[in-house]
Tab-separated table of C-alpha atoms in Angstrom:
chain	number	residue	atom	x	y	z
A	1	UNK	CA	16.350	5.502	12.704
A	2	UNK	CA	17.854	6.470	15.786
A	3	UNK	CA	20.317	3.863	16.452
A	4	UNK	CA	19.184	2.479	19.010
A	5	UNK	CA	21.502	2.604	22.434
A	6	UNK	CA	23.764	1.129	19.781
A	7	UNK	CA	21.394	-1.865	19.941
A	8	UNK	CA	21.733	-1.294	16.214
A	9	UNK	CA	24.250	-2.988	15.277
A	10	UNK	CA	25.690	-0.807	13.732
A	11	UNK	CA	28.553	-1.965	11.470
A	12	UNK	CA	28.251	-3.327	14.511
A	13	UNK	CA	26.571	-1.025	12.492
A	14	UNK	CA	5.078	20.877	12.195
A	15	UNK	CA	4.630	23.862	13.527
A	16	UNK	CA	1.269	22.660	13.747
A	17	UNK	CA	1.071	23.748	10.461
A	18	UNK	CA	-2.675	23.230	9.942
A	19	UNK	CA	-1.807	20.534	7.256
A	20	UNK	CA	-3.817	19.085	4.643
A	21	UNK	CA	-6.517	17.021	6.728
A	22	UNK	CA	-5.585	12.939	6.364
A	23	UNK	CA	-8.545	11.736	7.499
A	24	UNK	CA	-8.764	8.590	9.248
A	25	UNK	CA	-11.848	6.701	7.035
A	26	UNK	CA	-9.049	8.425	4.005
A	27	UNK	CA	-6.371	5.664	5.750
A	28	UNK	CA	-8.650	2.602	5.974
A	29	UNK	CA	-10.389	2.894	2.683
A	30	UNK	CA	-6.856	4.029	1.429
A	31	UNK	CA	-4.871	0.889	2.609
A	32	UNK	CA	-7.590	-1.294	1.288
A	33	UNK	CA	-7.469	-0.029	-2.246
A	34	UNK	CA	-3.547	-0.552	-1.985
A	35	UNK	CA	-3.563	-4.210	-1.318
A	36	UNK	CA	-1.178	-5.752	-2.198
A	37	UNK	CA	0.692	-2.499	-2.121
A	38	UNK	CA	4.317	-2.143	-3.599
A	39	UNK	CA	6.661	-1.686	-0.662
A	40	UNK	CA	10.319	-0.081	-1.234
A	41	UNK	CA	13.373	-1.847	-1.289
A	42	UNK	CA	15.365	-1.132	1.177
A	43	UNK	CA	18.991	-1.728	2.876
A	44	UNK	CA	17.696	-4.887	4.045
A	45	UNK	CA	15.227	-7.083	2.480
A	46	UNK	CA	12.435	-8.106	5.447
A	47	UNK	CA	10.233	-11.735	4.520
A	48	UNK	CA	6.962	-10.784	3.029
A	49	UNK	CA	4.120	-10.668	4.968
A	50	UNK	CA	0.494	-9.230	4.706
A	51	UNK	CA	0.027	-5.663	4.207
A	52	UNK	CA	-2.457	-4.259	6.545
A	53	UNK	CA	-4.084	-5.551	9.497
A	54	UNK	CA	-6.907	-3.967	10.704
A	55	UNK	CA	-7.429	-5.478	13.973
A	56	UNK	CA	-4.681	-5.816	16.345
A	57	UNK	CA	-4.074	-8.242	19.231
A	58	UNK	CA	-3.080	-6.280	22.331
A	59	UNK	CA	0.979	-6.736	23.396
A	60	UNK	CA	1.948	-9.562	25.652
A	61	UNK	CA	3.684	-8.257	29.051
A	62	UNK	CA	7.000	-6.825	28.003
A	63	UNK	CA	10.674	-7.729	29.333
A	64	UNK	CA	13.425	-5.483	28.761
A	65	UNK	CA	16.416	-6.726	26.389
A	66	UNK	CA	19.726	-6.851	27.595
A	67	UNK	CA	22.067	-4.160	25.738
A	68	UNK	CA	24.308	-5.793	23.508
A	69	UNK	CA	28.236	-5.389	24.415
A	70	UNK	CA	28.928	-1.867	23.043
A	71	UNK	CA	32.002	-1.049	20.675
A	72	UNK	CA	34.750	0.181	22.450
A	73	UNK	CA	34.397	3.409	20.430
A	74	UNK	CA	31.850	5.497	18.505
A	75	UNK	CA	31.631	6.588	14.503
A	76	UNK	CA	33.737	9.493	13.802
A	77	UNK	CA	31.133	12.898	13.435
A	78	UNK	CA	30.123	13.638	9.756
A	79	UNK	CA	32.402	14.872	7.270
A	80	UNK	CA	31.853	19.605	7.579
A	81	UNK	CA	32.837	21.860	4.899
A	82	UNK	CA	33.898	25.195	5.658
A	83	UNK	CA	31.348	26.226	2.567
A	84	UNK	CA	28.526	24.772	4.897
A	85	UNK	CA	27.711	27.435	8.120
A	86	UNK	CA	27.651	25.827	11.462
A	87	UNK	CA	24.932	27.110	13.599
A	88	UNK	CA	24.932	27.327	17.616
A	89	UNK	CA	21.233	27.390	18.828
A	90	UNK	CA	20.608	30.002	21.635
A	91	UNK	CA	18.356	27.899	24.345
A	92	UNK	CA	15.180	29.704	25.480
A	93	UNK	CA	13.399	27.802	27.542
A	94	UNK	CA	14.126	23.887	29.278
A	95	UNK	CA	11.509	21.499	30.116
A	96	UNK	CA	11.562	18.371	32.107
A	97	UNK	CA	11.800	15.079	30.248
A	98	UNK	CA	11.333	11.756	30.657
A	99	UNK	CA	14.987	10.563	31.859
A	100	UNK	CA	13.562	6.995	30.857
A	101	UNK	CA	12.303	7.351	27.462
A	102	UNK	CA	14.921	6.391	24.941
A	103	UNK	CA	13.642	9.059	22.380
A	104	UNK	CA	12.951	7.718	18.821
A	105	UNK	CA	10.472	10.371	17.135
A	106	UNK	CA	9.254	13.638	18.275
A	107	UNK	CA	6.468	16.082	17.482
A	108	UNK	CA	4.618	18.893	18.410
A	109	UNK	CA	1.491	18.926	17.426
A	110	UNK	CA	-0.522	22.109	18.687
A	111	UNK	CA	0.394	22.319	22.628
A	112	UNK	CA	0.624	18.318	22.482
A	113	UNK	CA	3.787	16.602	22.333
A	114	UNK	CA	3.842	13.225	20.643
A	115	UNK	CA	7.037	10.936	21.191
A	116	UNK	CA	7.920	7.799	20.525
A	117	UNK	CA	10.167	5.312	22.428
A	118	UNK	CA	12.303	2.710	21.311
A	119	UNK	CA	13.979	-0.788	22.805
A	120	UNK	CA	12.756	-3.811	22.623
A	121	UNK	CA	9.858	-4.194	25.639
A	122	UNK	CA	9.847	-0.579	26.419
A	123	UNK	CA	8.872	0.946	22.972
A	124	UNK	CA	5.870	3.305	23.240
A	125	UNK	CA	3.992	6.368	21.357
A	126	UNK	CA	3.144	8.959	23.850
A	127	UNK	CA	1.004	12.130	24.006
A	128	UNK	CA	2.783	14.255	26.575
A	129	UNK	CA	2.309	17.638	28.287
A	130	UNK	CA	5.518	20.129	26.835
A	131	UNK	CA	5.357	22.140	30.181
A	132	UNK	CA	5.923	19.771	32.920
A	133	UNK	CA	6.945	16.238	31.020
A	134	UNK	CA	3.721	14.867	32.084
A	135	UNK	CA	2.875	11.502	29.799
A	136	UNK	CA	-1.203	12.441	29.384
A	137	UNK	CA	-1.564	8.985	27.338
A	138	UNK	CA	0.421	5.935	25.909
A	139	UNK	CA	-0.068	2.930	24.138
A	140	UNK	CA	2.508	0.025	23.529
A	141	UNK	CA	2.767	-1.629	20.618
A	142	UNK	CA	0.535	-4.705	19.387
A	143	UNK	CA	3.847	-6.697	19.893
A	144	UNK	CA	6.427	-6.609	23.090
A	145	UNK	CA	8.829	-8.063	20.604
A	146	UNK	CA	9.369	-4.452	18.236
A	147	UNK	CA	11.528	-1.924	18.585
A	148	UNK	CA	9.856	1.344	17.983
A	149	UNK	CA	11.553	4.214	15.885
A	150	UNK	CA	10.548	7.516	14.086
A	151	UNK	CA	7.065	9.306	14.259
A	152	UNK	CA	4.977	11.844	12.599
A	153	UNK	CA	1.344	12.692	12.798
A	154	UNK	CA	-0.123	13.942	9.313
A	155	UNK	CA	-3.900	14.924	9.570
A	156	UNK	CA	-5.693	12.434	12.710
A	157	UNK	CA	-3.254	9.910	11.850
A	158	UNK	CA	-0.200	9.219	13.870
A	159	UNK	CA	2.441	6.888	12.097
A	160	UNK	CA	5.103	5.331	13.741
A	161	UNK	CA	8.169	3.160	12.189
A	162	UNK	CA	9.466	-0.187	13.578
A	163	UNK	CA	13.235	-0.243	13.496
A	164	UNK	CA	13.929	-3.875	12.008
A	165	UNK	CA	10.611	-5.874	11.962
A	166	UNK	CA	9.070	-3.893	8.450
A	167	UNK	CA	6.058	-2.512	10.032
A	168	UNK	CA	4.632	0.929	10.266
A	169	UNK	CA	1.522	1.421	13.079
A	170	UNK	CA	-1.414	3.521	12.332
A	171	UNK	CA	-2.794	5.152	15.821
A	172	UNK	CA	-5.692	8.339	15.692
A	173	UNK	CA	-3.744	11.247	16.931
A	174	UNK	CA	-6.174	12.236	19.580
A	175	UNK	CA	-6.978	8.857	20.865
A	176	UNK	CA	-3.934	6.163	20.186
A	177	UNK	CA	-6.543	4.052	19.302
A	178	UNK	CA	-5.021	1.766	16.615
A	179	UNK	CA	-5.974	2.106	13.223
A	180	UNK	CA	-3.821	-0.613	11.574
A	181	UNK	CA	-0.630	-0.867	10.294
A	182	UNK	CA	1.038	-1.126	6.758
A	183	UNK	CA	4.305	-2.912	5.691
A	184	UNK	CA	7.593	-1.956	4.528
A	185	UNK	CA	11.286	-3.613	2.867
A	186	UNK	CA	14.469	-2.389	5.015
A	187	UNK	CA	15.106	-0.313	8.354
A	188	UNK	CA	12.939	2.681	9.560
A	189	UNK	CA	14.685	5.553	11.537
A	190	UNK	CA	13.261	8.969	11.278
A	191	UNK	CA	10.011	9.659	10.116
A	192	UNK	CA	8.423	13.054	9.260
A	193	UNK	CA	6.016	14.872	6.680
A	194	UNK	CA	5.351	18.080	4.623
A	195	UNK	CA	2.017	18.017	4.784
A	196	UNK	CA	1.395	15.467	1.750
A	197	UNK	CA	4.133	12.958	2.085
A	198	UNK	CA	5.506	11.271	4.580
A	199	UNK	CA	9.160	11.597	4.800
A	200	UNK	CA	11.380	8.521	5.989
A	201	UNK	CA	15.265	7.645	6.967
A	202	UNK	CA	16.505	4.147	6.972
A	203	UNK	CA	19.703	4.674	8.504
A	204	UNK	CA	21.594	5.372	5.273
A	205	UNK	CA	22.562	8.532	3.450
A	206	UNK	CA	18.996	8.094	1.501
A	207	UNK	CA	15.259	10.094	2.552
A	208	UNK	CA	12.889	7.999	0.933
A	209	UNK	CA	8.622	10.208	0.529
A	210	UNK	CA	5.974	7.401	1.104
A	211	UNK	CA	2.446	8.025	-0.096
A	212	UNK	CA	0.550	8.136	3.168
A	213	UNK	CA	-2.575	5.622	2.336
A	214	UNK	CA	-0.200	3.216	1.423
A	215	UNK	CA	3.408	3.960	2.322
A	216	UNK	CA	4.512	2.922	-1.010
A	217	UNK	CA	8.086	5.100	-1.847
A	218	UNK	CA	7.473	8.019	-4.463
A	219	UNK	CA	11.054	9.459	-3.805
A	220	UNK	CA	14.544	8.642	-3.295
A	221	UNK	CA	16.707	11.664	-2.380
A	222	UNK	CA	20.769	11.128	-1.316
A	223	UNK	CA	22.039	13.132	1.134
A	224	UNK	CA	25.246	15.172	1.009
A	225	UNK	CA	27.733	17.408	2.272
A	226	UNK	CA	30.628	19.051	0.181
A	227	UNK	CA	29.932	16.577	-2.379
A	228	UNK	CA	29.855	13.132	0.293
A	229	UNK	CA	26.919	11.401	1.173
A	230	UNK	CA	25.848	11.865	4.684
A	231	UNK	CA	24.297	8.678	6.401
A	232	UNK	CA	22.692	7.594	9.784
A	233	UNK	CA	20.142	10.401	8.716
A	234	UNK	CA	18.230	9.129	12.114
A	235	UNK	CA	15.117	11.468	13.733
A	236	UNK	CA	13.927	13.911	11.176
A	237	UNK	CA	11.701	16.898	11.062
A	238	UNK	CA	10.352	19.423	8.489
A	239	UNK	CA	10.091	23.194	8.578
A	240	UNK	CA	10.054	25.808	6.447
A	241	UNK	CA	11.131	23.850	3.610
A	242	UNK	CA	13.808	21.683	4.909
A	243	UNK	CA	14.165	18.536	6.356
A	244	UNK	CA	16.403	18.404	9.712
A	245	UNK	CA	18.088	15.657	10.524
A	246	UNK	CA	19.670	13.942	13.517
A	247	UNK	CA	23.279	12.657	12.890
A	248	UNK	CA	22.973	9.160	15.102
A	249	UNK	CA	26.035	9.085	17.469
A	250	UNK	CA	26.808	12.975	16.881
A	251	UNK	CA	26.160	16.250	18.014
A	252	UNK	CA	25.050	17.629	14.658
A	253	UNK	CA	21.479	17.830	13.055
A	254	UNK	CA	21.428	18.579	9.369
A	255	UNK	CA	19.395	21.148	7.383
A	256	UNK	CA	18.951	19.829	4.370
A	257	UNK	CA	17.967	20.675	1.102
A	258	UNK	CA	14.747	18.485	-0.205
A	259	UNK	CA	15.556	18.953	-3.649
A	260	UNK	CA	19.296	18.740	-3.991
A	261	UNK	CA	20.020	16.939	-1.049
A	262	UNK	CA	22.427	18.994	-0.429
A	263	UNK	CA	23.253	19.866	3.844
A	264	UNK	CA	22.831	23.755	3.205
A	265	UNK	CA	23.659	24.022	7.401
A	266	UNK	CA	24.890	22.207	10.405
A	267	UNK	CA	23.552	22.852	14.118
A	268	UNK	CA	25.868	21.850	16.652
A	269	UNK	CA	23.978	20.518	19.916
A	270	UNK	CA	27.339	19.964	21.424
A	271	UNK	CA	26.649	22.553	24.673
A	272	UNK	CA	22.718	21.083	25.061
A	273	UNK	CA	24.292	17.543	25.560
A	274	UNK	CA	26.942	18.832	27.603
A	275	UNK	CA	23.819	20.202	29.516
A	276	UNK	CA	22.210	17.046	29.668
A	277	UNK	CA	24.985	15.227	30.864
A	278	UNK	CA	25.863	17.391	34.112
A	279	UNK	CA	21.709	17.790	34.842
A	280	UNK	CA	21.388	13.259	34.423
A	281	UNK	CA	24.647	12.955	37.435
A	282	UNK	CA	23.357	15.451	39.105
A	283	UNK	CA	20.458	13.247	39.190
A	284	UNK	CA	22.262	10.276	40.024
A	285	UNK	CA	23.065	8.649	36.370
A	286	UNK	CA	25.091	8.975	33.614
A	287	UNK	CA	24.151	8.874	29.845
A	288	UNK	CA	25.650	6.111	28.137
A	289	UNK	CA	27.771	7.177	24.770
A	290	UNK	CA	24.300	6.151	23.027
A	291	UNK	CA	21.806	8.725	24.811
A	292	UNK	CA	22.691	10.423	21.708
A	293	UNK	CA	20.902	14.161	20.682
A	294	UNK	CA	17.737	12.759	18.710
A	295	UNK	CA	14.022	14.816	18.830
A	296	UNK	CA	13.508	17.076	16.603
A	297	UNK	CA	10.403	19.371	16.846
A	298	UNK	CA	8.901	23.010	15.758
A	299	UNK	CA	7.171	24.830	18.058
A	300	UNK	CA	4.835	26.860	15.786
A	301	UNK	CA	3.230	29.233	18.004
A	302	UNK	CA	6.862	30.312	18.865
A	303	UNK	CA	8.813	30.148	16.135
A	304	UNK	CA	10.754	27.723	18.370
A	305	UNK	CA	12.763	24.182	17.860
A	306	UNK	CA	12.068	21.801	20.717
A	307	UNK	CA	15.446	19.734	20.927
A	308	UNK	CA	16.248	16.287	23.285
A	309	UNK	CA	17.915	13.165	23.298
A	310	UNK	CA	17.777	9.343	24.604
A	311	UNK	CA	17.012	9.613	28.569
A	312	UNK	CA	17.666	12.774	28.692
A	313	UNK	CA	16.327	14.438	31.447
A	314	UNK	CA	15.396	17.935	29.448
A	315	UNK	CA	13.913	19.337	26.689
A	316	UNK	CA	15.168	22.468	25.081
A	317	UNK	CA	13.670	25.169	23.530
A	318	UNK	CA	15.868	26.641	21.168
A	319	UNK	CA	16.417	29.652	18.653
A	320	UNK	CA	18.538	29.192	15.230
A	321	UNK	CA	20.896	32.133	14.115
């Protein structure tokens, strides 16, 4: 998952791709058939609770949390390997963000951008306009109490993870009208897809695939780098046959390899964050050491990789080498 302004405690711790059509009746009648579905064991073990519910209660007003006290410094950068290439993106285009959305999950979907939000009492799932940051719709979650993480939309259906509280929400990707949600063992982080299965991170050097209808895991995959596992995998995307992958509390993203696991490339998003930084003071604010790099999305049409981080005030369009 993203970790969260560090409210993780952390040891203290695509391409609209016209996928295969999920359809939304596919979901219900899906989720039904599943109950009780098998959920995956995780990091952490979360109490049981019912598996879907179809009708949700609408959120209570929401308070912000206070931030936890922060450690007086960050995780060291994952481990590079002089065998593994280390690629500078060349930025395109920049588009205005929302400097107050602490960025969980990202997605371009067509010309529509869907993000999600995280903290507790400001989590969200947005559809936004690319161009001009504009939120064109957004729905809070059934509870003021969760603290949204990772997103993907696979056919109409828009998932999005809870960080701690085991729960995955169900929303119709044109609408956000809710559709449900399903239940899960352990932390969510990053969430993606490609095109059949949705693809998860928990915060740990593990991707787990979850069947769709019932988010049941169907794959475990570790992640590493010169022969070491790689963890706080955190917002993830896939494209053309890799899964990309946020370091949390770095300026890397990982290409990696879905069938070794293997980190076949580093992108270093040290310059865009640098960029960030200067354009937030100009704007009066700093970022914090956790308005990390994490947002992650393909730009189809272009070719493109749409890049951000927590409150930052821009968007990047980028190119890879």
């Amino acid at each position: 998952m993203t970790r969260r302004p560090l409210l993780k405690l952390l040891p203290i711790s695509s391409l609209w791709n016209p996928r295969p059509s999920l359809t939304l009746s596919g979901v219900v009648l899906g989720v039904l058939l599943c109950l009780p579905a098998q959920a995956a064991t995780l990091v952490r073990s979360q109490p049981s609770a019912p598996l879907i519910k179809v009708s949700l209660s609408q959120p209570a007003s929401t308070s912000t949390v206070p931030k936890p006290v922060l450690p007086s410094s960050a995780p060291s950068s994952p481990a590079t390997s002089y065998s593994i290439p280390m690629l500078i993106p060349k930025v395109i285009s920049r588009f205005p963000h929302d400097p107050n959305a602490f960025t969980e999950g990202f997605e371009l979907v067509g010309s529509t951008l869907f993000e999600s939000t995280g903290l507790v009492g400001q989590s969200s799932i947005r559809r936004t306009n690319l161009q001009n940051g504009e939120v064109l719709q957004s729905r809070v979650p059934p509870s003021s109490k969760v603290f949204s993480e990772g997103l993907t939309v696979l056919g109409e259906v828009a998932y999005q993870l809870t960080w701690q509280d085991g729960l995955v929400y169900l929303y119709n990707a044109q609408n956000l009208r809710s559709l449900g949600q399903l239940r899960y063992r352990g932390e969510g982080w990053g969430l993606t897809n490609d095109g059949k299965s949705l693809i998860m991170s928990d915060g740990s050097d593990t991707l787990y695939w979850r069947d769709p209808l019932s988010f049941a895991v169907t794959k475990k995959l570790r992640v590493t780098a010169a022969g070491a596992g790689i963890d706080k995998l955190n917002e993830l995307e896939y494209l053309d046959g890799f899964v990309y992958a946020n370091i949390w509390l770095s300026n890397k993203i990982a290409r990696i390899d879905p069938l070794s696991g293997k980190v076949t490339a580093w992108i270093d998003v040290s310059n865009l964050a640098r960029e960030a930084q200067a354009a937030a003071a100009k704007n009066g604010r700093e970022l914090g050491f956790d308005d990390v790099p994490n947002g992650i999305a393909h730009n189809a049409a272009k070719g493109t990789l749409l890049l951000t981080g927590k409150r930052w005030p821009l968007v990047f369009e980028v190119k890879l080498p």
